[in-house]
Structure formats: structure tokens, C-alpha cells
Protein backbone atom coordinates (compact mmCIF):
# COMPACT_ATOMS: atom_id res chain seq x y z
CA MET A 1 5.91 1.40 -11.49
CA VAL A 2 6.53 3.84 -8.64
CA HIS A 3 4.81 7.25 -8.58
CA CYS A 4 5.40 10.47 -6.63
CA ASP A 5 2.88 10.93 -3.80
CA PHE A 6 3.00 14.74 -4.24
CA CYS A 7 2.70 15.31 -7.99
CA GLY A 8 1.92 11.85 -9.34
CA CYS A 9 4.76 11.56 -11.84
CA GLU A 10 6.12 8.04 -12.41
CA ALA A 11 9.61 6.71 -11.89
CA PRO A 12 11.26 5.04 -14.86
CA SER A 13 12.04 1.98 -12.72
CA ASP A 14 11.25 0.16 -9.50
CA PRO A 15 13.03 0.85 -7.17
CA PRO A 16 12.95 4.59 -7.92
CA PRO A 17 16.14 6.50 -8.78
CA ILE A 18 18.41 7.39 -5.86
CA THR A 19 17.48 11.06 -6.28
CA TRP A 20 13.94 10.26 -5.10
CA SER A 21 13.13 10.28 -1.37
CA THR A 22 10.93 8.00 0.68
CA SER A 23 9.21 8.19 4.05
CA VAL A 24 6.91 6.07 6.16
CA GLU A 25 3.88 7.95 7.43
CA GLY A 26 1.19 6.20 9.42
CA GLY A 27 2.69 2.83 8.45
CA ARG A 28 2.42 3.64 4.72
CA ARG A 29 5.48 4.10 2.52
CA ARG A 30 5.40 7.37 0.57
CA THR A 31 7.74 8.18 -2.35
CA PHE A 32 8.63 11.65 -3.66
CA CYS A 33 10.31 12.61 -6.97
CA GLU A 34 13.46 14.69 -7.08
CA GLU A 35 11.58 17.94 -7.90
CA CYS A 36 9.07 17.54 -5.06
CA SER A 37 11.82 16.43 -2.67
CA ARG A 38 13.78 19.62 -3.40
CA ALA A 39 10.71 21.82 -3.18
CA HIS A 40 9.63 20.41 0.20
CA LEU A 41 13.05 19.69 1.77
CA ARG A 42 12.68 22.16 4.64
CA SER A 43 9.31 20.82 5.72
CA MET A 44 10.67 17.25 5.58
CA GLU A 45 13.68 18.20 7.73
CA ALA A 46 11.41 19.99 10.21
CA ARG A 47 9.70 16.68 11.02
CA LEU A 48 12.95 14.94 11.97
CA ASP A 49 14.03 14.65 15.55
CA SER A 50 17.14 16.73 16.25
CA GLU A 51 19.23 13.58 16.72
CA TRP A 52 18.92 12.93 12.93
CA TRP A 53 20.64 16.21 12.01
């Protein structure tokens, strides 16, 4: 079972639905549900190097 690292909700399957987002921070994979991904999209984009967007 996969859970959201922001709010703790669980995905219905592993791998998580395609609407969920993932990142690797400090060598650890983090997974975020659709609601948290949408709520924190701007801060996620701000961390990307300009070559990614």
C-alpha cells in the first residue's frame, strides 16, 4: 500500500494512480496524492531547475 507523504491517505493500489506525483528527496522516494499535489504544485515547480520547464 502506498501512502501520501503530506496527508497520509492511502492509494488504492501499488503503484499509485497516475494522478499522484512522486519525488526523490535526500535519496528517499516521496509520494503525494492528487489533492496534495494540486495544493503544493507551485512550491514543487519552484524547486525544479529552469531547464525542466
